[in-house]
Coordinates of C-alpha atoms and ligand atoms in Angstrom, one line a residue:
M29 CA -28.1 -20.4 45.7
R30 CA -26.6 -21.0 42.2
V31 CA -29.0 -18.5 41.5
L32 CA -27.7 -15.8 43.9
R33 CA -24.4 -16.2 42.4
L34 CA -25.5 -15.4 38.9
L35 CA -27.1 -12.7 40.3
A36 CA -24.1 -11.5 41.8
V37 CA -21.8 -12.5 38.0
L38 CA -24.4 -9.9 36.1
A39 CA -25.2 -7.4 39.5
S40 CA -20.9 -7.0 38.4
S41 CA -21.4 -7.1 34.8
A42 CA -24.1 -3.9 34.8
W43 CA -21.7 -2.3 37.6
L44 CA -18.4 -2.7 35.2
L45 CA -20.9 -1.5 32.6
A46 CA -21.7 1.4 33.8
S47 CA -18.8 2.5 35.2
G48 CA -16.6 1.8 32.1
Q49 CA -14.9 -1.2 32.7
T50 CA -15.4 -2.2 28.9
D51 CA -12.8 -0.1 27.5
D52 CA -11.5 -3.9 26.6
V53 CA -14.8 -5.1 25.1
C54 CA -15.3 -4.9 21.2
R55 CA -18.5 -3.1 21.4
A56 CA -21.0 -3.9 17.8
Q57 CA -22.6 -0.4 18.9
D58 CA -19.3 1.1 19.0
R59 CA -18.5 1.3 15.3
T60 CA -18.1 4.4 13.4
Y61 CA -17.1 3.2 9.7
S62 CA -19.9 5.1 7.6
T63 CA -22.0 3.2 5.2
D64 CA -22.7 6.7 3.3
T65 CA -22.9 7.2 -0.5
M66 CA -19.4 7.9 -1.7
P67 CA -19.0 10.1 -5.3
A68 CA -17.4 7.7 -7.9
G69 CA -14.8 7.9 -9.2
T70 CA -13.0 7.9 -12.6
Y71 CA -10.2 5.7 -14.3
Q72 CA -7.3 7.4 -16.1
P73 CA -8.6 7.3 -19.8
Y74 CA -6.3 4.6 -21.4
D75 CA -5.5 7.1 -24.5
K76 CA -4.1 10.1 -21.7
L77 CA -0.9 7.2 -21.1
N78 CA -0.1 8.7 -23.7
P79 CA 2.6 11.2 -22.7
I80 CA 1.5 13.5 -25.4
M81 CA -1.7 13.5 -24.7
G82 CA -0.4 13.1 -20.9
A83 CA 0.6 15.9 -20.6
L84 CA -2.3 18.4 -22.7
S85 CA -4.5 18.0 -19.2
T86 CA -6.4 20.0 -17.2
K87 CA -7.7 17.1 -15.4
F88 CA -6.3 16.3 -12.0
Y89 CA -8.1 13.7 -8.2
V90 CA -6.7 14.0 -5.0
T91 CA -7.8 11.5 -3.1
V92 CA -8.6 11.3 0.3
V93 CA -8.1 8.2 2.6
N94 CA -10.0 8.2 6.0
L95 CA -9.3 5.6 8.2
T96 CA -9.6 7.3 11.5
P97 CA -12.7 7.1 13.4
H98 CA -13.9 11.0 12.9
R99 CA -15.3 12.7 10.0
F100 CA -13.9 14.7 7.7
V101 CA -14.9 17.8 7.1
L102 CA -15.0 20.4 4.9
E103 CA -15.0 23.8 5.9
G104 CA -14.4 25.7 2.5
T105 CA -12.6 26.2 -0.5
H106 CA -11.3 28.8 -3.3
S107 CA -10.6 28.2 -6.3
Y108 CA -9.0 31.2 -9.3
Q109 CA -8.9 29.9 -13.4
M110 CA -10.8 26.3 -12.6
D111 CA -13.5 25.1 -14.6
E112 CA -14.0 22.3 -11.8
F113 CA -13.0 22.1 -7.4
S114 CA -14.9 19.7 -5.9
F115 CA -14.2 18.7 -2.7
G116 CA -16.6 17.5 0.1
D117 CA -16.2 15.3 3.1
V118 CA -15.4 12.3 3.4
P119 CA -16.4 10.3 6.5
Q120 CA -15.2 7.6 8.6
G121 CA -13.8 4.0 7.1
R122 CA -13.8 6.2 3.4
A123 CA -12.1 8.2 0.6
R124 CA -12.6 10.8 -1.8
Q125 CA -11.4 11.1 -5.3
N126 CA -11.8 15.1 -5.7
P127 CA -11.4 16.0 -9.2
V128 CA -9.9 19.8 -10.1
K129 CA -9.8 20.7 -14.1
Y130 CA -7.5 23.3 -14.6
R131 CA -9.6 27.1 -16.6
G132 CA -6.2 27.6 -18.2
T133 CA -3.1 27.1 -20.3
W134 CA -0.3 26.5 -20.2
S135 CA 1.0 30.0 -20.4
T136 CA -1.4 31.0 -17.3
R137 CA 0.0 30.7 -14.0
D138 CA -2.1 32.4 -11.3
D139 CA -4.5 29.0 -11.5
A140 CA -4.7 27.6 -8.2
G141 CA -7.2 26.2 -5.4
E142 CA -6.9 25.7 -2.0
A143 CA -9.2 22.7 0.4
Y144 CA -10.0 23.3 3.9
Y145 CA -10.8 20.3 6.4
R146 CA -11.2 19.6 10.0
I147 CA -11.0 16.7 11.6
D148 CA -14.1 16.1 13.3
G149 CA -13.5 15.5 17.0
T150 CA -10.8 16.9 17.8
D151 CA -8.4 19.8 16.8
K152 CA -6.6 18.9 13.5
R153 CA -7.2 20.6 10.6
F154 CA -4.7 19.6 7.1
A155 CA -4.8 21.8 4.1
L156 CA -5.0 20.5 -0.3
R157 CA -3.9 22.7 -2.7
V158 CA -3.9 22.9 -6.6
K159 CA -1.5 24.8 -8.3
S160 CA 0.8 25.6 -11.8
Y161 CA 4.5 26.4 -12.0
I162 CA 5.5 28.3 -15.0
P163 CA 7.9 27.0 -17.2
S164 CA 8.7 23.9 -15.1
S165 CA 8.8 20.6 -16.2
N166 CA 6.5 19.5 -13.7
P167 CA 4.1 22.7 -13.8
R168 CA 0.7 21.0 -11.9
R169 CA 1.0 20.0 -8.8
V170 CA -0.5 19.6 -5.5
V171 CA 0.7 20.3 -1.9
L172 CA -1.2 18.0 1.0
D173 CA -0.7 20.4 4.3
L174 CA -0.5 18.8 6.9
S175 CA 1.3 20.9 8.9
G176 CA -1.7 21.5 11.7
M177 CA -2.1 18.1 12.5
G178 CA 2.3 17.7 13.2
L179 CA 2.6 15.2 9.8
G180 CA 4.8 18.2 7.6
Q181 CA 3.7 19.4 4.3
R182 CA 4.6 17.4 0.8
E183 CA 4.2 18.9 -3.2
Y184 CA 3.1 17.3 -5.0
V185 CA 3.6 16.7 -9.5
F186 CA 0.2 14.3 -10.7
P187 CA 2.1 12.1 -12.6
G188 CA -0.1 11.5 -15.3
G189 CA -2.9 13.3 -17.0
D190 CA -5.9 12.6 -15.8
A191 CA -4.1 11.1 -12.9
A192 CA -4.2 11.7 -9.7
V193 CA -2.5 12.1 -5.7
S194 CA -3.7 9.7 -3.4
L195 CA -3.4 10.6 1.3
V196 CA -4.5 8.4 3.2
I197 CA -4.6 9.7 7.5
T198 CA -4.5 6.7 9.8
G199 CA -4.8 6.6 13.5
S200 CA -7.1 8.8 15.2
H201 CA -8.0 11.5 18.2
R202 CA -7.1 9.5 20.9
F203 CA -4.2 7.3 19.4
G204 CA -2.2 9.9 17.5
F205 CA -2.1 10.2 13.8
Q206 CA 0.5 9.6 10.9
A207 CA 0.3 10.2 7.5
S208 CA 1.3 8.9 4.2
L209 CA 3.2 11.9 3.3
R210 CA 6.5 10.1 4.5
H211 CA 6.8 6.2 5.8
G212 CA 7.0 5.4 9.8
P213 CA 9.7 2.5 10.6
G214 CA 10.4 -0.8 9.1
N215 CA 8.1 -2.9 12.0
W216 CA 4.8 -1.9 11.2
M217 CA 3.5 -5.3 12.3
R218 CA 5.5 -5.1 15.5
R219 CA 4.4 -2.3 16.4
M220 CA 1.1 -2.9 16.4
Y221 CA 1.9 -6.4 18.6
N222 CA -1.1 -6.4 20.8
V223 CA -3.3 -4.9 18.4
I224 CA -3.3 -7.7 16.0
R225 CA -1.6 -10.5 18.7
D226 CA -4.7 -13.2 18.7
R227 CA -5.8 -12.4 14.9
P228 CA -5.5 -15.6 13.1
V229 CA -3.4 -14.6 9.8
R230 CA -6.5 -14.7 8.2
H231 CA -7.5 -11.3 9.1
L232 CA -4.4 -9.2 8.6
I233 CA -3.9 -7.1 5.6
M234 CA -0.9 -6.6 3.7
P235 CA 0.5 -5.6 1.4
G236 CA 2.1 -7.2 -1.9
T237 CA 5.0 -6.6 -3.8
H238 CA 4.1 -8.5 -7.7
D239 CA 7.3 -10.1 -10.2
A240 CA 8.6 -8.7 -6.4
G241 CA 12.7 -8.9 -7.4
M242 CA 12.4 -7.4 -10.8
S243 CA 13.8 -3.9 -9.7
R244 CA 16.6 -3.8 -12.3
I245 CA 16.9 -5.8 -15.9
S246 CA 20.2 -8.1 -15.0
D247 CA 20.1 -9.6 -18.2
K248 CA 21.1 -13.0 -17.1
I249 CA 19.6 -14.3 -20.6
V250 CA 19.1 -13.1 -23.8
S251 CA 16.2 -12.2 -24.7
I252 CA 13.8 -8.7 -25.5
G253 CA 12.8 -8.3 -22.5
S254 CA 13.7 -4.0 -21.8
E255 CA 12.5 -2.4 -18.5
E256 CA 10.2 -0.8 -19.7
N257 CA 7.8 -4.5 -20.1
T258 CA 9.5 -6.6 -18.1
Q259 CA 10.8 -4.3 -14.7
N260 CA 8.4 -4.5 -12.0
Q261 CA 8.8 -2.6 -9.2
G262 CA 11.6 0.5 -8.5
V263 CA 12.9 -0.6 -5.3
N264 CA 15.0 -3.8 -4.4
I265 CA 13.6 -6.5 -1.3
Y266 CA 14.5 -5.3 1.2
D267 CA 13.0 -1.2 0.1
Q268 CA 10.0 -2.9 -0.5
L269 CA 9.9 -4.6 2.8
R270 CA 10.1 -1.0 4.4
A271 CA 7.6 0.3 2.5
G272 CA 5.6 -2.4 3.8
S273 CA 5.5 -4.9 1.9
R274 CA 5.1 -8.6 3.3
W275 CA 3.9 -11.0 0.9
F276 CA 6.2 -11.6 -2.0
D277 CA 5.9 -12.4 -5.4
L278 CA 9.0 -14.4 -5.9
R279 CA 9.9 -16.3 -8.4
I280 CA 13.2 -17.5 -9.2
G281 CA 14.9 -19.6 -12.6
S282 CA 19.1 -21.2 -12.5
V283 CA 20.7 -19.4 -15.5
H284 CA 22.8 -22.6 -17.5
A285 CA 25.3 -22.4 -20.5
N286 CA 24.0 -22.7 -23.3
D287 CA 26.1 -25.7 -25.1
D288 CA 26.0 -27.5 -21.1
A289 CA 22.9 -27.9 -18.9
N290 CA 25.0 -29.1 -15.9
R291 CA 26.9 -25.3 -16.0
N292 CA 24.5 -24.0 -13.5
N293 CA 25.6 -19.5 -13.7
G294 CA 22.7 -19.3 -10.3
Y295 CA 20.1 -18.6 -9.0
W296 CA 17.6 -15.2 -10.9
V297 CA 14.5 -14.0 -10.0
M298 CA 13.5 -13.8 -13.8
H299 CA 9.8 -12.7 -15.3
V300 CA 8.9 -13.8 -18.4
N301 CA 5.6 -14.9 -20.3
N302 CA 6.1 -19.4 -19.6
E303 CA 9.4 -20.6 -18.1
V304 CA 7.5 -23.5 -19.8
A305 CA 8.0 -23.2 -23.4
S306 CA 9.9 -23.8 -25.3
L307 CA 10.9 -20.0 -25.8
A308 CA 10.9 -17.9 -23.6
I309 CA 10.5 -14.1 -23.1
G310 CA 12.4 -11.8 -20.9
N311 CA 15.4 -11.6 -17.9
T312 CA 15.9 -11.8 -14.5
G313 CA 16.2 -9.4 -12.1
E314 CA 18.6 -9.5 -9.0
S315 CA 20.0 -13.2 -7.6
L316 CA 18.7 -15.3 -5.1
D317 CA 21.9 -13.9 -3.3
D318 CA 21.1 -10.4 -3.3
V319 CA 17.2 -11.2 -2.0
V320 CA 18.7 -13.0 0.4
G321 CA 21.0 -10.5 1.5
E322 CA 18.5 -7.3 1.6
L323 CA 15.7 -10.7 4.0
N324 CA 18.7 -10.7 6.3
R325 CA 19.4 -6.8 6.4
F326 CA 16.0 -5.9 6.8
T327 CA 15.0 -8.5 9.7
T328 CA 18.1 -8.1 11.7
E329 CA 16.4 -4.3 11.1
N330 CA 13.7 -5.9 12.1
P331 CA 12.6 -8.0 14.5
G332 CA 9.4 -9.4 15.0
E333 CA 7.2 -8.9 11.2
I334 CA 5.6 -12.2 9.4
I335 CA 7.4 -12.4 6.1
F336 CA 5.6 -14.5 2.9
V337 CA 7.5 -15.9 0.6
A338 CA 5.7 -17.5 -2.8
L339 CA 8.4 -19.0 -5.1
R340 CA 7.5 -19.6 -8.3
Y341 CA 8.9 -20.8 -11.4
L342 CA 11.7 -23.1 -9.7
V343 CA 13.6 -24.4 -12.5
G344 CA 16.1 -23.9 -15.0
R345 CA 16.3 -22.2 -18.6
Y346 CA 19.6 -22.0 -20.9
E347 CA 20.5 -18.4 -21.2
F348 CA 19.6 -18.8 -24.6
P349 CA 16.2 -20.0 -23.9
D350 CA 15.4 -21.1 -27.3
R351 CA 15.2 -24.6 -25.7
G352 CA 13.0 -25.4 -22.8
P353 CA 13.2 -25.2 -19.4
I354 CA 15.9 -27.5 -17.5
R355 CA 13.8 -29.7 -15.0
W356 CA 15.4 -30.1 -11.0
S357 CA 17.1 -32.8 -10.8
A358 CA 17.0 -33.8 -6.0
A359 CA 21.1 -32.7 -6.2
M360 CA 20.0 -29.3 -7.3
V361 CA 16.9 -28.6 -5.3
D362 CA 19.7 -29.6 -2.0
D363 CA 21.7 -27.0 -3.7
F364 CA 18.6 -24.3 -3.5
F365 CA 17.5 -25.4 -0.2
H366 CA 21.1 -25.3 1.1
R367 CA 20.7 -21.1 -0.2
L368 CA 17.6 -21.3 1.3
R369 CA 19.0 -21.8 4.2
S370 CA 20.7 -18.8 4.2
I371 CA 18.1 -16.6 5.0
H372 CA 17.1 -15.6 8.9
N373 CA 14.5 -16.2 10.8
R374 CA 12.9 -19.3 9.6
C375 CA 10.8 -21.2 10.7
L376 CA 10.6 -24.7 11.4
H377 CA 9.2 -27.3 12.0
L378 CA 5.8 -25.1 12.0
D379 CA 2.7 -27.1 13.3
T380 CA 1.5 -28.5 10.0
S381 CA -2.2 -29.3 10.9
T382 CA -4.2 -27.2 10.9
G383 CA -3.8 -24.1 7.6
F384 CA -0.8 -22.0 8.2
Q385 CA -3.8 -18.8 7.3
N386 CA -5.0 -20.3 10.8
H387 CA -2.2 -20.2 12.9
R388 CA -2.6 -16.1 14.8
A389 CA 0.4 -13.9 14.1
S390 CA 1.9 -14.3 17.5
Y391 CA 2.2 -17.5 16.4
Y392 CA 4.6 -16.4 14.0
M393 CA 6.3 -13.4 15.6
D394 CA 7.5 -14.7 18.9
H395 CA 8.9 -16.9 16.7
N396 CA 12.4 -17.0 16.4
E397 CA 13.3 -15.7 20.7
G398 CA 10.7 -12.6 19.6
K399 CA 12.9 -12.3 16.0
G400 CA 9.7 -13.4 13.3
C401 CA 9.5 -15.8 10.8
V402 CA 10.6 -15.7 7.4
V403 CA 7.8 -18.0 5.5
L404 CA 9.1 -20.2 2.4
L405 CA 6.3 -21.5 0.7
L406 CA 7.3 -23.1 -2.7
N407 CA 4.8 -23.0 -6.0
G408 CA 6.9 -23.8 -8.4
H409 CA 8.0 -27.2 -11.3
L410 CA 9.2 -29.6 -7.8
D411 CA 8.2 -32.6 -7.6
P412 CA 4.9 -32.5 -6.1
G413 CA 5.2 -32.3 -1.6
R414 CA 8.5 -31.4 -2.3
E415 CA 9.1 -29.5 1.4
S416 CA 11.7 -29.2 4.0
P417 CA 9.5 -28.5 7.6
A418 CA 12.7 -28.8 9.8
D419 CA 14.5 -25.8 6.8
G420 CA 11.0 -23.9 7.3
I421 CA 10.5 -24.1 3.9
Y422 CA 6.6 -25.7 2.9
H423 CA 4.6 -26.5 0.2
M424 CA 2.4 -23.7 -0.8
G425 CA -0.8 -26.3 -0.3
R426 CA -0.6 -25.8 3.3
M427 CA -1.2 -22.6 4.2
G428 CA -5.1 -21.6 2.5
I429 CA -5.3 -19.4 -0.1
R430 CA -7.3 -17.6 -3.2
D431 CA -5.9 -15.8 -4.8
H432 CA -7.4 -14.1 -8.2
W433 CA -5.1 -12.5 -11.4
S434 CA -7.5 -10.0 -13.6
N435 CA -5.5 -11.1 -16.3
R436 CA -6.9 -7.0 -17.9
M437 CA -5.1 -4.8 -19.5
H438 CA -7.6 -1.3 -17.9
A439 CA -7.9 -0.8 -14.7
S440 CA -11.6 -0.2 -15.1
D441 CA -12.1 -3.0 -16.2
M442 CA -9.7 -4.8 -12.8
A443 CA -10.5 -3.4 -9.9
P444 CA -14.5 -3.8 -10.7
D445 CA -12.9 -7.4 -10.8
Q446 CA -11.0 -7.5 -7.4
V447 CA -12.8 -5.7 -5.5
G448 CA -16.1 -8.9 -6.5
T449 CA -14.0 -11.7 -5.7
W450 CA -12.9 -9.8 -2.4
R451 CA -17.0 -8.9 -1.5
S452 CA -17.7 -12.8 -1.9
Y453 CA -15.6 -13.5 0.9
T454 CA -16.9 -12.6 4.5
R455 CA -14.5 -12.3 6.9
G456 CA -14.7 -12.5 10.6
G457 CA -18.2 -14.7 12.9
G458 CA -20.4 -17.9 12.1
S459 CA -19.2 -17.4 7.8
D460 CA -16.2 -16.7 7.6
H461 CA -13.7 -17.1 5.0
G462 CA -11.5 -19.3 6.0
G463 CA -8.6 -18.8 3.7
F464 CA -6.7 -16.4 2.8
T465 CA -7.3 -14.2 -0.1
I466 CA -4.8 -11.3 -2.5
A467 CA -5.6 -9.1 -4.2
Q468 CA -4.0 -8.7 -7.6
W469 CA -3.9 -5.5 -7.3
L470 CA -1.8 -5.0 -10.7
V471 CA -2.8 -4.9 -14.7
T472 CA -1.3 -6.8 -17.6
P473 CA -1.3 -5.2 -20.7
D474 CA 0.4 -6.9 -23.6
A475 CA 3.7 -6.6 -24.9
V476 CA 2.8 -4.1 -28.0
A477 CA 1.5 -1.1 -25.0
S478 CA 3.7 -1.6 -22.2
T479 CA 6.6 -1.5 -24.1
A480 CA 5.6 1.3 -25.7
Y481 CA 4.4 3.2 -22.6
S482 CA 5.8 1.2 -19.5
L483 CA 4.5 -1.1 -16.4
Q484 CA 5.6 1.7 -14.8
N485 CA 3.4 3.5 -15.8
F486 CA 0.5 1.3 -16.0
A487 CA 1.2 1.2 -12.0
I488 CA 1.8 4.7 -11.3
Q489 CA -0.8 6.3 -13.0
P490 CA -4.3 4.0 -14.0
T491 CA -3.9 1.3 -12.1
N492 CA -1.6 2.4 -7.9
P493 CA -3.8 5.8 -7.5
S494 CA -7.9 3.4 -8.1
L495 CA -7.1 1.5 -5.1
Y496 CA -7.0 4.4 -3.0
W497 CA -11.0 4.1 -4.4
A498 CA -12.1 1.8 -6.1
G499 CA -10.6 -0.2 -3.7
V500 CA -11.0 1.3 -0.4
N501 CA -14.7 1.9 -0.7
G502 CA -14.4 -1.3 -1.9
M503 CA -13.9 -2.0 1.4
D504 CA -16.1 -2.2 5.0
P505 CA -15.1 -4.1 7.9
E506 CA -16.3 -7.5 6.8
H507 CA -14.5 -7.5 3.6
W508 CA -10.8 -7.5 2.5
P509 CA -8.7 -9.1 0.8
N510 CA -5.6 -10.8 3.3
V511 CA -2.7 -9.2 0.2
L512 CA -3.1 -6.0 -1.5
M513 CA -0.2 -6.7 -4.3
V514 CA 0.8 -4.5 -6.0
D515 CA 3.8 -3.5 -8.7
Y516 CA 6.4 -0.2 -8.1
I517 CA 5.5 -0.5 -4.7
G518 CA 5.4 3.1 -3.7
V519 CA 6.2 5.1 -6.8
Q520 CA 5.0 8.5 -7.4
Q521 CA 6.0 10.3 -9.6
R522 CA 8.0 8.2 -12.8
D523 CA 11.5 6.9 -11.9
Q524 CA 11.4 8.0 -8.8
W525 CA 13.2 5.7 -7.2
G526 CA 15.4 7.1 -4.2
W527 CA 14.1 6.0 -0.4
D528 CA 13.8 9.3 0.3
R529 CA 11.7 9.7 -3.5
L530 CA 8.7 7.0 -2.0
S531 CA 5.3 8.1 -0.7
A532 CA 3.7 5.5 1.9
E533 CA 0.4 5.6 0.3
M534 CA 0.7 2.0 0.7
Y535 CA 2.1 1.7 4.8
T536 CA 0.2 3.8 5.8
L537 CA -3.1 1.9 4.2
A538 CA -2.1 -1.2 5.4
V539 CA -0.9 0.2 8.5
G540 CA -5.3 2.0 8.8
L541 CA -6.8 -1.1 8.1
N542 CA -5.2 -3.0 10.3
L543 CA -6.0 -0.6 12.9
Y544 CA -9.1 0.8 11.3
M545 CA -11.3 -1.0 9.5
A546 CA -11.1 -4.5 10.9
S547 CA -10.9 -3.0 14.3
E548 CA -14.7 -2.2 14.3
N549 CA -15.8 -6.6 13.0
C550 CA -16.2 -7.7 16.1
D551 CA -16.3 -11.0 15.3
V552 CA -12.4 -10.6 14.1
A553 CA -11.3 -8.2 17.1
K554 CA -13.1 -9.5 20.4
R555 CA -10.7 -6.3 22.0
R556 CA -12.4 -2.6 21.1
S557 CA -10.7 -0.6 18.9
P558 CA -7.2 0.5 19.3
L559 CA -7.6 4.0 18.4
L560 CA -11.2 4.4 20.8
R561 CA -9.5 2.8 23.4
R562 CA -10.0 5.5 26.1
D563 CA -6.2 4.9 27.0
G564 CA -5.0 6.1 22.9
T565 CA -1.1 3.7 23.7
V566 CA -2.1 0.3 24.2
G567 CA -1.5 -1.8 22.0
V568 CA 1.4 -0.5 20.3
E569 CA 4.5 -0.9 21.0
S570 CA 8.0 2.1 20.9
R571 CA 5.0 5.3 19.9
D572 CA 7.7 6.3 21.5
S573 CA 11.2 5.7 20.2
E574 CA 8.9 8.0 17.0
V575 CA 10.0 11.5 16.5
P576 CA 8.1 14.3 15.4
W577 CA 8.2 15.7 12.1
N578 CA 6.3 18.8 10.5
G579 CA 9.4 19.5 7.6
I580 CA 8.5 19.7 3.7
I581 CA 9.8 18.0 0.8
F582 CA 8.8 19.2 -1.9
A583 CA 8.7 17.8 -5.6
N584 CA 12.1 17.5 -7.0
G585 CA 13.0 16.3 -3.1
T586 CA 14.2 18.8 -1.3
T587 CA 13.1 18.5 2.3
V588 CA 13.3 21.2 4.8
D589 CA 12.8 19.6 8.4
D590 CA 12.4 22.4 9.7
P591 CA 11.0 25.4 7.8
P592 CA 9.1 28.2 9.4
P593 CA 6.1 28.2 10.6
T594 CA 4.6 30.7 8.3
L595 CA 6.4 28.8 5.0
H596 CA 3.9 26.7 3.7
I597 CA 3.9 26.2 -0.2
G598 CA 1.5 27.7 -2.4
R599 CA -0.4 29.1 -0.1
V600 CA -3.0 32.3 -1.8
E601 CA -2.4 34.7 0.5
V602 CA -4.1 36.9 -1.3
L603 CA -8.3 35.8 -3.2
R604 CA -8.4 37.3 -6.7
N605 CA -11.3 39.3 -8.0
G606 CA -13.3 35.9 -9.5
T607 CA -11.8 33.7 -7.2
V608 CA -14.7 31.1 -6.2
F609 CA -16.2 30.5 -3.2
G610 CA -17.6 26.1 -2.5
N611 CA -20.7 27.9 -1.9
G612 CA -20.9 29.6 -5.7
T613 CA -20.1 32.7 -4.4
V614 CA -17.6 34.8 -6.8
L615 CA -15.7 37.2 -4.4
E616 CA -15.8 40.7 -7.0
Q617 CA -12.3 42.5 -5.8
N618 CA -9.7 41.2 -4.6
M619 CA -9.8 39.7 -0.4
P620 CA -7.0 38.6 1.8
N621 CA -7.6 34.6 2.5
P622 CA -10.0 34.6 4.9
W623 CA -9.0 30.8 6.3
L624 CA -4.6 31.5 7.3
Ligands
NAG711 C1 14.0 22.3 -4.9 O1 12.9 23.4 -4.5 C2 13.0 23.3 -4.2 C3 11.6 25.4 -3.6 O2 11.2 25.0 -5.5 C4 13.8 24.4 -4.0 O3 14.7 25.7 -3.1 C5 14.8 23.6 -4.5 O4 16.4 24.9 -4.7 C6 15.6 22.8 -4.8 N1 16.8 22.4 -5.1 C7 16.8 21.3 -6.6 C8 18.1 20.4 -6.4 O5 16.5 22.1 -7.2
NAG712 C1 -19.3 31.7 1.0 O1 -18.7 31.0 1.1 C2 -17.4 32.7 1.9 C3 -16.5 32.1 2.2 O2 -16.5 31.5 3.3 C4 -18.3 33.5 2.0 O3 -18.1 34.4 3.0 C5 -20.0 34.0 1.9 O4 -20.6 34.5 2.9 C6 -20.5 32.4 1.9 N1 -21.9 32.7 0.9 C7 -22.7 32.3 1.5 C8 -24.0 33.4 0.2 O5 -23.4 32.1 2.4
NAG713 C1 -13.6 41.9 -10.8 O1 -13.5 41.4 -12.3 C2 -14.7 41.9 -13.1 C3 -15.0 41.1 -14.3 O2 -13.6 41.9 -14.8 C4 -15.2 44.0 -13.1 O3 -15.7 43.9 -14.4 C5 -14.9 44.7 -11.9 O4 -14.4 46.1 -12.0 C6 -13.9 43.5 -11.3 N1 -13.4 44.5 -10.3 C7 -13.0 45.1 -9.4 C8 -13.1 45.6 -7.5 O5 -11.1 45.3 -9.1

């Protein structure tokens, strides 16, 4: 009898398999991640951070990241007046840094090149164009033309000499695609609730922001910290949240009158060399009140997210910070906690019987009647063990964290160190690394270098762009960090910090790593990858609210929402005598561009 029943169960599961009803189960044989060997990339050489050397550069890179189950197939290239124009296929889950080198000098106006891609197994195409615009203050530009996917066009300037522009694409034919030309809705976690709800937070991947409140210099302490060497972000906490950040490295100090330690001039974000040194060198950024207001504005507009705020420092400094730290009294800690209680959607009474990294995403997202969680984690100089779970304020030790800081000045030293660290932890299955890992994808230049070249340039030229090839190719479905912490999140072009001028590489990377990369690991994702389901829309909420957009964003920020369908910026209509094709053929007379 029992045997018969077992046979019946076996037969029905065989029938399920045969009839394809296992669409909801992740199966190893469905994996699409490619293990192709990718060409090595190149880091920006240090001398190119020098603006004069950078301006003389003729070499640039266009990095393409594929977080889809389809290969990006290069259909062809042509280039004119280029010494190098080396594009290639981008397999599933991988990134390719494509080098280009202009032959011409600054006076060459007609140099140009185009690379045409199709997304295998779909009718989608995109084109990458490199051109010079002379005269112009930003003559070397690249156009990412995704109009063939209904995702618009955007013209970028290279952020520096020998620097890269990156394109990140995720989604699938069934699911729909999204790309890094523009930010998507603020609630990226909520929108994939059904994809991530059963994953412990140690199986999520999220952007983080380093020295998160240092988006301006507020001069509340008298010190030499300047925008160049002390400011780490271009946009405030609200826009960092919209740009995808869910982990905040927030360093808070109180500022006290020089002649009276009891006169507290308020709580400020601080960035100093050492908050407990007798002389602290640095400056202050946003006020704690600003930070609270920005968090609340975001969570009101975007309920249902998980936001971690790691609170560091938590000491006072005199306005002239030359006499050591002022340890907070019990009354000051109470006052500080009182201010934290004005943060909405804190997570009260979290279950502390296991590390916070082990709770499922839904545990946090469902909190506060589905409004989600702002998890406050203390990691400063308060008494050890000080916390207040009834207020949603916890000691950092509640979460099992591996936080790795490379402390290197050059991205070429930092990147392999970060990749090596996250590759040493396996995700999912019996050997699952049980912790929550923070990759600090940032460099630590000395005071002279940061003052000369600015933290902003260090972030947007060598460091952040290297995440999209060195970082991405250092990941696979079993190896990734939980937080990718950066300086100057969203900033692509120097000093362009308006929301519309930001670019969404980090946002799209985070969405794609959760949707695609982690979903290809069947020990992490029990359900079939949302990108492979027959009903591609299963798993993501409110896709209908997404407004289709096929406009153009120019390098100067001008946006055209409804361009004529024939308008493709930088497109070459006639290939000139001397044009070189990807297969090496050189044109001997003008001809119409065959790819149009
Ligand atoms: C920006 O560039 C576009 C295209 O080159 C041009 O039409 C527009 O006038 C420019 N806008 C500004 C504000 O310079
Ligand atoms: C090289 O590519 C061009 C453009 O696709 C094509 O017209 C030409 O026939 C190719 N030449 C060879 C030798 O394959
Ligand atoms: C194309 O350029 C070559 C080299 O400059 C020249 O010899 C040739 O005459 C040109 N062909 C035409 C049709 O103009």
